[in-house]
PDB file of C-alpha atoms and ligand atoms in Angstrom:
ATOM      1  CA  MET A  68     -21.273  -8.643  -1.136  1.00 82.00           C
ATOM      2  CA  ARG A  69     -20.928 -12.338  -2.116  1.00 85.00           C
ATOM      3  CA  TRP A  70     -17.742 -12.823  -4.104  1.00 82.00           C
ATOM      4  CA  ASP A  71     -16.990 -15.479  -6.762  1.00 86.00           C
ATOM      5  CA  ALA A  72     -13.377 -15.905  -5.636  1.00 86.00           C
ATOM      6  CA  GLY A  73     -12.541 -18.357  -8.412  1.00 83.00           C
ATOM      7  CA  LEU A  74     -13.803 -15.984 -11.179  1.00 83.00           C
ATOM      8  CA  TYR A  75     -12.000 -13.103  -9.518  1.00 79.00           C
ATOM      9  CA  GLU A  76      -8.773 -15.056  -9.530  1.00 81.00           C
ATOM     10  CA  ARG A  77      -9.194 -16.210 -13.128  1.00 83.00           C
ATOM     11  CA  SER A  78     -10.425 -13.056 -14.927  1.00 80.00           C
ATOM     12  CA  PHE A  79      -9.489 -10.128 -12.689  1.00 83.00           C
ATOM     13  CA  GLY A  80      -5.852 -10.934 -11.875  1.00 82.00           C
ATOM     14  CA  TYR A  81      -4.978  -7.415 -13.055  1.00 84.00           C
ATOM     15  CA  VAL A  82      -6.132  -6.105  -9.695  1.00 84.00           C
ATOM     16  CA  ALA A  83      -3.237  -7.821  -7.955  1.00 84.00           C
ATOM     17  CA  ALA A  84      -0.862  -7.253 -10.924  1.00 88.00           C
ATOM     18  CA  TYR A  85      -1.378  -3.510 -10.733  1.00 89.00           C
ATOM     19  CA  GLY A  86      -0.973  -3.650  -6.949  1.00 87.00           C
ATOM     20  CA  GLU A  87       2.515  -4.927  -7.151  1.00 90.00           C
ATOM     21  CA  ALA A  88       3.833  -1.422  -7.508  1.00 93.00           C
ATOM     22  CA  LEU A  89       2.217  -0.671  -4.189  1.00 96.00           C
ATOM     23  CA  ILE A  90       4.430  -3.204  -2.568  1.00 96.00           C
ATOM     24  CA  ASP A  91       7.421  -1.047  -3.582  1.00 96.00           C
ATOM     25  CA  LEU A  92       5.755   1.916  -1.842  1.00 97.00           C
ATOM     26  CA  LEU A  93       5.119  -0.249   1.185  1.00 98.00           C
ATOM     27  CA  ASP A  94       8.869  -1.267   1.154  1.00 97.00           C
ATOM     28  CA  PRO A  95       8.358  -4.217   3.602  1.00 98.00           C
ATOM     29  CA  ARG A  96      11.459  -5.066   5.520  1.00 97.00           C
ATOM     30  CA  PRO A  97      12.383  -8.500   6.954  1.00 96.00           C
ATOM     31  CA  ASP A  98      10.506  -9.375  10.110  1.00 95.00           C
ATOM     32  CA  GLU A  99       8.121  -6.435  10.013  1.00 98.00           C
ATOM     33  CA  ARG A 100       4.582  -7.252  11.129  1.00 98.00           C
ATOM     34  CA  ILE A 101       2.210  -6.281   8.306  1.00 98.00           C
ATOM     35  CA  ILE A 102      -1.502  -6.481   7.860  1.00 98.00           C
ATOM     36  CA  ASP A 103      -2.983  -6.806   4.303  1.00 98.00           C
ATOM     37  CA  LEU A 104      -6.406  -5.285   4.773  1.00 98.00           C
ATOM     38  CA  GLY A 105      -8.891  -6.484   2.185  1.00 98.00           C
ATOM     39  CA  CYS A 106      -6.446  -9.145   1.014  1.00 97.00           C
ATOM     40  CA  GLY A 107      -8.812 -10.930  -1.416  1.00 96.00           C
ATOM     41  CA  THR A 108      -7.250 -14.254  -2.685  1.00 95.00           C
ATOM     42  CA  GLY A 109      -3.920 -13.379  -1.030  1.00 97.00           C
ATOM     43  CA  THR A 110      -1.758 -12.764  -4.126  1.00 95.00           C
ATOM     44  CA  LEU A 111      -0.189  -9.566  -2.746  1.00 96.00           C
ATOM     45  CA  THR A 112      -0.167 -10.938   0.759  1.00 98.00           C
ATOM     46  CA  SER A 113       2.198 -13.710  -0.402  1.00 97.00           C
ATOM     47  CA  GLU A 114       4.394 -11.230  -2.237  1.00 96.00           C
ATOM     48  CA  VAL A 115       4.785  -9.157   0.856  1.00 97.00           C
ATOM     49  CA  ALA A 116       5.630 -12.309   2.762  1.00 97.00           C
ATOM     50  CA  ALA A 117       8.172 -13.190   0.090  1.00 96.00           C
ATOM     51  CA  ARG A 118      10.169 -10.027   1.048  1.00 96.00           C
ATOM     52  CA  GLY A 119      10.537 -11.415   4.568  1.00 97.00           C
ATOM     53  CA  ALA A 120       7.749  -9.662   6.428  1.00 98.00           C
ATOM     54  CA  ARG A 121       5.344 -11.527   8.760  1.00 98.00           C
ATOM     55  CA  VAL A 122       1.908 -10.853   7.151  1.00 98.00           C
ATOM     56  CA  LEU A 123      -1.580 -11.349   8.242  1.00 98.00           C
ATOM     57  CA  GLY A 124      -4.234 -11.203   5.437  1.00 98.00           C
ATOM     58  CA  LEU A 125      -7.730 -10.037   6.455  1.00 98.00           C
ATOM     59  CA  ASP A 126     -10.892  -9.936   4.303  1.00 98.00           C
ATOM     60  CA  SER A 127     -14.522  -9.801   5.111  1.00 98.00           C
ATOM     61  CA  SER A 128     -15.383 -12.404   2.541  1.00 97.00           C
ATOM     62  CA  THR A 129     -15.228 -15.998   3.551  1.00 97.00           C
ATOM     63  CA  ALA A 130     -15.017 -17.089  -0.031  1.00 95.00           C
ATOM     64  CA  MET A 131     -11.895 -14.955  -0.612  1.00 96.00           C
ATOM     65  CA  ILE A 132     -10.264 -16.146   2.601  1.00 98.00           C
ATOM     66  CA  ASP A 133     -11.017 -19.774   1.677  1.00 97.00           C
ATOM     67  CA  GLN A 134      -9.367 -19.276  -1.658  1.00 96.00           C
ATOM     68  CA  ALA A 135      -6.368 -17.425  -0.084  1.00 97.00           C
ATOM     69  CA  ARG A 136      -5.869 -20.264   2.439  1.00 98.00           C
ATOM     70  CA  GLY A 137      -5.986 -22.824  -0.332  1.00 97.00           C
ATOM     71  CA  GLN A 138      -3.485 -21.050  -2.446  1.00 96.00           C
ATOM     72  CA  HIS A 139      -1.131 -20.022   0.351  1.00 98.00           C
ATOM     73  CA  PRO A 140      -1.513 -22.551   3.150  1.00 98.00           C
ATOM     74  CA  GLU A 141       1.762 -21.377   4.736  1.00 98.00           C
ATOM     75  CA  LEU A 142       0.339 -17.856   5.414  1.00 98.00           C
ATOM     76  CA  ASP A 143      -2.065 -16.479   8.038  1.00 98.00           C
ATOM     77  CA  PHE A 144      -5.486 -15.309   6.884  1.00 98.00           C
ATOM     78  CA  GLU A 145      -8.602 -14.424   8.846  1.00 98.00           C
ATOM     79  CA  VAL A 146     -12.113 -13.361   8.001  1.00 98.00           C
ATOM     80  CA  ALA A 147     -12.533  -9.901   9.509  1.00 98.00           C
ATOM     81  CA  ASP A 148     -14.492  -6.737   8.988  1.00 98.00           C
ATOM     82  CA  ALA A 149     -12.138  -3.739   8.569  1.00 98.00           C
ATOM     83  CA  HIS A 150     -14.630  -1.494  10.447  1.00 98.00           C
ATOM     84  CA  VAL A 151     -14.188  -3.367  13.649  1.00 98.00           C
ATOM     85  CA  PHE A 152     -11.006  -5.555  13.389  1.00 98.00           C
ATOM     86  CA  THR A 153      -8.593  -5.640  16.210  1.00 97.00           C
ATOM     87  CA  PHE A 154      -4.951  -6.812  16.241  1.00 96.00           C
ATOM     88  CA  ARG A 155      -3.200  -8.327  19.295  1.00 94.00           C
ATOM     89  CA  GLU A 156       0.233  -6.944  18.412  1.00 95.00           C
ATOM     90  CA  GLN A 157       1.270  -3.610  17.164  1.00 97.00           C
ATOM     91  CA  ALA A 158       1.748  -3.680  13.346  1.00 98.00           C
ATOM     92  CA  ASP A 159       4.618  -1.924  11.612  1.00 98.00           C
ATOM     93  CA  ALA A 160       2.411  -1.374   8.541  1.00 98.00           C
ATOM     94  CA  VAL A 161      -1.057  -1.781   7.243  1.00 98.00           C
ATOM     95  CA  PHE A 162      -1.316  -2.289   3.467  1.00 98.00           C
ATOM     96  CA  SER A 163      -4.503  -2.287   1.342  1.00 98.00           C
ATOM     97  CA  ASN A 164      -4.985  -2.620  -2.390  1.00 97.00           C
ATOM     98  CA  ALA A 165      -8.290  -1.874  -4.142  1.00 97.00           C
ATOM     99  CA  ALA A 166     -10.281  -2.623  -1.025  1.00 98.00           C
ATOM    100  CA  LEU A 167     -10.888   0.647   0.945  1.00 98.00           C
ATOM    101  CA  HIS A 168     -13.504   1.956  -1.554  1.00 98.00           C
ATOM    102  CA  TRP A 169     -15.740  -1.024  -0.657  1.00 97.00           C
ATOM    103  CA  MET A 170     -15.809   0.022   3.026  1.00 97.00           C
ATOM    104  CA  THR A 171     -18.863   2.109   3.819  1.00 94.00           C
ATOM    105  CA  ASP A 172     -17.578   3.983   6.859  1.00 98.00           C
ATOM    106  CA  PRO A 173     -14.062   5.218   6.001  1.00 98.00           C
ATOM    107  CA  ASP A 174     -13.563   6.956   9.386  1.00 98.00           C
ATOM    108  CA  ALA A 175     -14.243   3.789  11.268  1.00 98.00           C
ATOM    109  CA  VAL A 176     -11.708   1.901   9.112  1.00 98.00           C
ATOM    110  CA  ILE A 177      -9.063   4.586   9.673  1.00 98.00           C
ATOM    111  CA  ALA A 178      -9.672   4.420  13.405  1.00 98.00           C
ATOM    112  CA  ARG A 179      -9.093   0.647  13.424  1.00 98.00           C
ATOM    113  CA  VAL A 180      -6.008   0.946  11.302  1.00 98.00           C
ATOM    114  CA  TRP A 181      -4.636   3.585  13.679  1.00 98.00           C
ATOM    115  CA  ALA A 182      -5.358   1.300  16.659  1.00 98.00           C
ATOM    116  CA  ALA A 183      -3.594  -1.643  14.933  1.00 98.00           C
ATOM    117  CA  LEU A 184      -0.381   0.259  14.187  1.00 98.00           C
ATOM    118  CA  ARG A 185       2.574   1.180  16.476  1.00 98.00           C
ATOM    119  CA  PRO A 186       3.443   4.880  16.640  1.00 98.00           C
ATOM    120  CA  GLY A 187       5.223   5.783  13.412  1.00 98.00           C
ATOM    121  CA  GLY A 188       3.723   2.741  11.689  1.00 98.00           C
ATOM    122  CA  ARG A 189       2.656   3.361   8.126  1.00 98.00           C
ATOM    123  CA  PHE A 190      -0.666   2.982   6.289  1.00 98.00           C
ATOM    124  CA  VAL A 191      -0.032   2.366   2.599  1.00 98.00           C
ATOM    125  CA  ALA A 192      -3.003   1.932   0.292  1.00 98.00           C
ATOM    126  CA  GLU A 193      -4.446   2.252  -3.194  1.00 98.00           C
ATOM    127  CA  MET A 194      -8.075   2.748  -3.768  1.00 98.00           C
ATOM    128  CA  GLY A 195     -10.475   4.320  -6.316  1.00 98.00           C
ATOM    129  CA  ALA A 196     -10.303   8.127  -6.485  1.00 98.00           C
ATOM    130  CA  SER A 197     -13.195  10.503  -7.214  1.00 98.00           C
ATOM    131  CA  GLY A 198     -14.271   9.964 -10.824  1.00 98.00           C
ATOM    132  CA  ASN A 199     -13.143   6.273 -10.677  1.00 98.00           C
ATOM    133  CA  CYS A 200     -15.199   4.188 -13.218  1.00 98.00           C
ATOM    134  CA  ALA A 201     -17.423   7.321 -13.791  1.00 98.00           C
ATOM    135  CA  THR A 202     -18.299   6.400 -17.354  1.00 98.00           C
ATOM    136  CA  ILE A 203     -19.531   2.995 -16.152  1.00 98.00           C
ATOM    137  CA  ILE A 204     -21.445   4.336 -13.209  1.00 98.00           C
ATOM    138  CA  GLU A 205     -23.139   7.073 -15.250  1.00 98.00           C
ATOM    139  CA  ALA A 206     -24.151   4.453 -17.873  1.00 98.00           C
ATOM    140  CA  VAL A 207     -25.716   2.263 -15.293  1.00 98.00           C
ATOM    141  CA  HIS A 208     -27.748   5.244 -13.994  1.00 97.00           C
ATOM    142  CA  ALA A 209     -28.736   6.156 -17.535  1.00 98.00           C
ATOM    143  CA  ALA A 210     -29.690   2.624 -18.434  1.00 98.00           C
ATOM    144  CA  ALA A 211     -31.661   2.212 -15.101  1.00 97.00           C
ATOM    145  CA  ALA A 212     -33.525   5.567 -15.952  1.00 96.00           C
ATOM    146  CA  GLU A 213     -34.502   4.171 -19.306  1.00 97.00           C
ATOM    147  CA  LEU A 214     -35.930   1.058 -17.636  1.00 95.00           C
ATOM    148  CA  GLY A 215     -37.908   3.250 -15.164  1.00 94.00           C
ATOM    149  CA  ILE A 216     -35.830   2.239 -12.074  1.00 93.00           C
ATOM    150  CA  ALA A 217     -33.495   5.223 -11.823  1.00 89.00           C
ATOM    151  CA  GLY A 218     -34.152   6.075  -8.158  1.00 86.00           C
ATOM    152  CA  GLU A 219     -33.350   2.647  -6.885  1.00 86.00           C
ATOM    153  CA  VAL A 220     -29.919   2.155  -8.248  1.00 95.00           C
ATOM    154  CA  ARG A 221     -26.953   3.758  -6.400  1.00 95.00           C
ATOM    155  CA  SER A 222     -23.203   3.439  -6.425  1.00 96.00           C
ATOM    156  CA  PRO A 223     -22.049   1.563  -3.342  1.00 97.00           C
ATOM    157  CA  TRP A 224     -18.412   2.773  -3.547  1.00 98.00           C
ATOM    158  CA  TYR A 225     -16.458   5.489  -1.663  1.00 97.00           C
ATOM    159  CA  PHE A 226     -14.220   7.210  -4.134  1.00 98.00           C
ATOM    160  CA  PRO A 227     -12.823  10.261  -2.381  1.00 98.00           C
ATOM    161  CA  THR A 228     -11.025  13.261  -3.743  1.00 98.00           C
ATOM    162  CA  PRO A 229      -7.260  13.454  -2.703  1.00 98.00           C
ATOM    163  CA  ALA A 230      -8.150  16.340  -0.388  1.00 98.00           C
ATOM    164  CA  GLU A 231     -11.018  14.496   1.224  1.00 98.00           C
ATOM    165  CA  GLN A 232      -8.902  11.415   1.919  1.00 98.00           C
ATOM    166  CA  ALA A 233      -5.973  13.383   3.286  1.00 98.00           C
ATOM    167  CA  ALA A 234      -8.334  15.274   5.599  1.00 98.00           C
ATOM    168  CA  ARG A 235      -9.816  11.943   6.846  1.00 98.00           C
ATOM    169  CA  LEU A 236      -6.361  10.523   7.510  1.00 99.00           C
ATOM    170  CA  GLU A 237      -5.275  13.724   9.317  1.00 98.00           C
ATOM    171  CA  LYS A 238      -8.361  13.767  11.413  1.00 98.00           C
ATOM    172  CA  GLY A 239      -7.838  10.104  12.216  1.00 98.00           C
ATOM    173  CA  GLY A 240      -4.342  10.724  13.676  1.00 98.00           C
ATOM    174  CA  PHE A 241      -2.095  10.172  10.634  1.00 99.00           C
ATOM    175  CA  GLU A 242       0.371  12.412   8.917  1.00 98.00           C
ATOM    176  CA  VAL A 243       0.058  12.134   5.151  1.00 98.00           C
ATOM    177  CA  ARG A 244       3.643  11.660   3.894  1.00 98.00           C
ATOM    178  CA  TRP A 245       2.774  11.055   0.205  1.00 98.00           C
ATOM    179  CA  LEU A 246      -0.454  11.022  -1.866  1.00 98.00           C
ATOM    180  CA  HIS A 247      -0.867  10.661  -5.604  1.00 98.00           C
ATOM    181  CA  CYS A 248      -3.989  10.581  -7.823  1.00 98.00           C
ATOM    182  CA  PHE A 249      -3.842   9.398 -11.405  1.00 98.00           C
ATOM    183  CA  ASP A 250      -5.856   8.053 -14.303  1.00 98.00           C
ATOM    184  CA  ARG A 251      -5.191   4.347 -14.998  1.00 97.00           C
ATOM    185  CA  PRO A 252      -7.309   3.196 -17.964  1.00 97.00           C
ATOM    186  CA  THR A 253      -7.468  -0.521 -17.382  1.00 96.00           C
ATOM    187  CA  PRO A 254      -7.814  -3.063 -20.273  1.00 96.00           C
ATOM    188  CA  LEU A 255     -10.359  -5.768 -19.471  1.00 95.00           C
ATOM    189  CA  ASP A 256      -8.633  -8.660 -21.360  1.00 90.00           C
ATOM    190  CA  GLN A 257     -10.623 -11.316 -19.793  1.00 89.00           C
ATOM    191  CA  CYS A 258     -14.075  -9.649 -20.212  1.00 94.00           C
ATOM    192  CA  PRO A 259     -15.359 -10.674 -23.643  1.00 94.00           C
ATOM    193  CA  ASP A 260     -18.783  -9.130 -22.830  1.00 96.00           C
ATOM    194  CA  GLY A 261     -17.030  -5.853 -21.800  1.00 97.00           C
ATOM    195  CA  ILE A 262     -18.378  -3.702 -19.096  1.00 98.00           C
ATOM    196  CA  ALA A 263     -21.308  -6.118 -18.612  1.00 98.00           C
ATOM    197  CA  ASP A 264     -18.776  -8.721 -17.468  1.00 96.00           C
ATOM    198  CA  TRP A 265     -17.038  -6.209 -15.230  1.00 96.00           C
ATOM    199  CA  LEU A 266     -20.428  -5.352 -13.673  1.00 97.00           C
ATOM    200  CA  ARG A 267     -21.311  -9.186 -13.217  1.00 95.00           C
ATOM    201  CA  MET A 268     -18.099  -9.404 -11.104  1.00 93.00           C
ATOM    202  CA  PHE A 269     -18.126  -6.080  -9.174  1.00 95.00           C
ATOM    203  CA  GLY A 270     -21.590  -4.612  -9.659  1.00 96.00           C
ATOM    204  CA  ALA A 271     -23.860  -6.964  -7.656  1.00 94.00           C
ATOM    205  CA  GLU A 272     -24.450  -4.402  -4.955  1.00 95.00           C
ATOM    206  CA  MET A 273     -25.249  -1.652  -7.426  1.00 96.00           C
ATOM    207  CA  LEU A 274     -27.547  -3.903  -9.483  1.00 96.00           C
ATOM    208  CA  ARG A 275     -29.322  -5.473  -6.529  1.00 95.00           C
ATOM    209  CA  PRO A 276     -32.546  -3.369  -6.998  1.00 94.00           C
ATOM    210  CA  VAL A 277     -32.751  -4.317 -10.679  1.00 96.00           C
ATOM    211  CA  PRO A 278     -35.425  -7.016 -11.234  1.00 96.00           C
ATOM    212  CA  ALA A 279     -33.839 -10.287 -12.530  1.00 96.00           C
ATOM    213  CA  ASP A 280     -35.698 -10.136 -15.808  1.00 97.00           C
ATOM    214  CA  LEU A 281     -34.341  -6.715 -16.614  1.00 97.00           C
ATOM    215  CA  ILE A 282     -30.622  -7.351 -15.749  1.00 97.00           C
ATOM    216  CA  ASP A 283     -29.482  -8.568 -19.152  1.00 97.00           C
ATOM    217  CA  ARG A 284     -31.286  -5.706 -20.934  1.00 98.00           C
ATOM    218  CA  LEU A 285     -29.678  -3.194 -18.555  1.00 98.00           C
ATOM    219  CA  LEU A 286     -26.219  -4.742 -19.041  1.00 98.00           C
ATOM    220  CA  ASP A 287     -26.552  -4.745 -22.840  1.00 98.00           C
ATOM    221  CA  ARG A 288     -27.576  -1.124 -22.690  1.00 98.00           C
ATOM    222  CA  VAL A 289     -24.573  -0.288 -20.499  1.00 98.00           C
ATOM    223  CA  ASN A 290     -22.277  -1.817 -23.080  1.00 98.00           C
ATOM    224  CA  GLU A 291     -23.942   0.213 -25.788  1.00 98.00           C
ATOM    225  CA  LEU A 292     -23.627   3.421 -23.838  1.00 98.00           C
ATOM    226  CA  THR A 293     -20.041   2.960 -22.744  1.00 98.00           C
ATOM    227  CA  ALA A 294     -18.734   1.563 -26.016  1.00 98.00           C
ATOM    228  CA  PRO A 295     -17.878   4.913 -27.650  1.00 98.00           C
ATOM    229  CA  ALA A 296     -15.580   5.775 -24.707  1.00 98.00           C
ATOM    230  CA  LEU A 297     -14.389   2.404 -23.477  1.00 98.00           C
ATOM    231  CA  TYR A 298     -14.257   0.021 -26.499  1.00 98.00           C
ATOM    232  CA  ARG A 299     -11.528   0.357 -29.142  1.00 97.00           C
ATOM    233  CA  ASP A 300      -9.914  -2.080 -31.527  1.00 95.00           C
ATOM    234  CA  GLY A 301     -11.643  -5.070 -29.908  1.00 95.00           C
ATOM    235  CA  ILE A 302     -10.535  -4.099 -26.413  1.00 96.00           C
ATOM    236  CA  TRP A 303     -12.752  -2.926 -23.561  1.00 97.00           C
ATOM    237  CA  THR A 304     -11.069  -0.512 -21.047  1.00 98.00           C
ATOM    238  CA  ALA A 305     -12.381   0.557 -17.685  1.00 98.00           C
ATOM    239  CA  ASP A 306     -11.855   4.143 -16.721  1.00 98.00           C
ATOM    240  CA  TYR A 307     -10.128   3.637 -13.463  1.00 98.00           C
ATOM    241  CA  ARG A 308      -8.690   6.580 -11.408  1.00 98.00           C
ATOM    242  CA  ARG A 309      -6.438   5.675  -8.525  1.00 98.00           C
ATOM    243  CA  LEU A 310      -5.519   7.219  -5.241  1.00 98.00           C
ATOM    244  CA  ARG A 311      -2.294   6.008  -3.565  1.00 98.00           C
ATOM    245  CA  PHE A 312      -1.052   7.226  -0.226  1.00 98.00           C
ATOM    246  CA  ILE A 313       1.514   6.662   2.453  1.00 98.00           C
ATOM    247  CA  ALA A 314       0.482   7.918   5.898  1.00 98.00           C
ATOM    248  CA  ALA A 315       2.295   7.577   9.217  1.00 98.00           C
ATOM    249  CA  ARG A 316       0.478   6.988  12.462  1.00 98.00           C
ATOM    250  CA  LEU A 317       1.200   9.753  14.944  1.00 98.00           C
TER     251      LEU A 317
HETATM  252  C1  BEZ B  39     -11.557  -0.424  -8.277  1.00 73.21           C
HETATM  253  O1  BEZ B  39     -10.598  -1.105  -7.982  1.00 73.21           O
HETATM  254  O2  BEZ B  39     -11.351   0.840  -8.384  1.00 73.21           O
HETATM  255  C2  BEZ B  39     -12.996  -0.929  -8.257  1.00 73.21           C
HETATM  256  C3  BEZ B  39     -13.134  -2.263  -8.365  1.00 73.21           C
HETATM  257  C4  BEZ B  39     -14.433  -2.761  -8.413  1.00 73.21           C
HETATM  258  C5  BEZ B  39     -15.459  -1.931  -8.272  1.00 73.21           C
HETATM  259  C6  BEZ B  39     -15.214  -0.601  -8.186  1.00 73.21           C
HETATM  260  C7  BEZ B  39     -14.019  -0.073  -8.229  1.00 73.21           C
END
């Protein structure tokens, strides 16, 4: 997917803000070697570095890595696909916030994370859980059906159940030390056009089959369909569900 890294930074800063709690779970120690997988514009990478760890930020988007390098020239960032990345050293930890659900082959990613870690190294992540943004996704399908293009639109994200993710981690050579699934309704303060704005940022892949002349109608309809559940007192809220885990490489 092509990212508008500037818009992401300006209007979707909550992604990194919510991720800060994940740094406490990571508990980075001075001089640890840590990879931030799917680092985006590098906000959390820099916070991990501020705790004294040596961090490498990886992201498949050149736009995101350009923005990260511009904002944090003192840190190391590389464009890399999480499905195939390699790491010359053995990392103490791999950290990932709100990125794993974009990756289409979760087992391949887990295998690369395993290979990058030293034995006992930890994989600490947050991602969308099953049911994440379900009201939004269902509304896109419903609006597409009304426009006669139902079969062409599909959700591109991987939102596993806790059991599914734990099983994948175990199969991939990890011991799951801690895993937590929770609802996190997320106010979209910087999205005056509501879920339509959220989809303009994150939904390009899902909306790709929608003809250009139908996009605005579809987005307006998604706002109408989601408003009863997601719009209250002038504020739009996305129905996020999160999965957080700590897993140790065996
Ligand atoms: C998420 O962080 O859960 C998410 C972000 C964008 C699209 C889908 C899910």
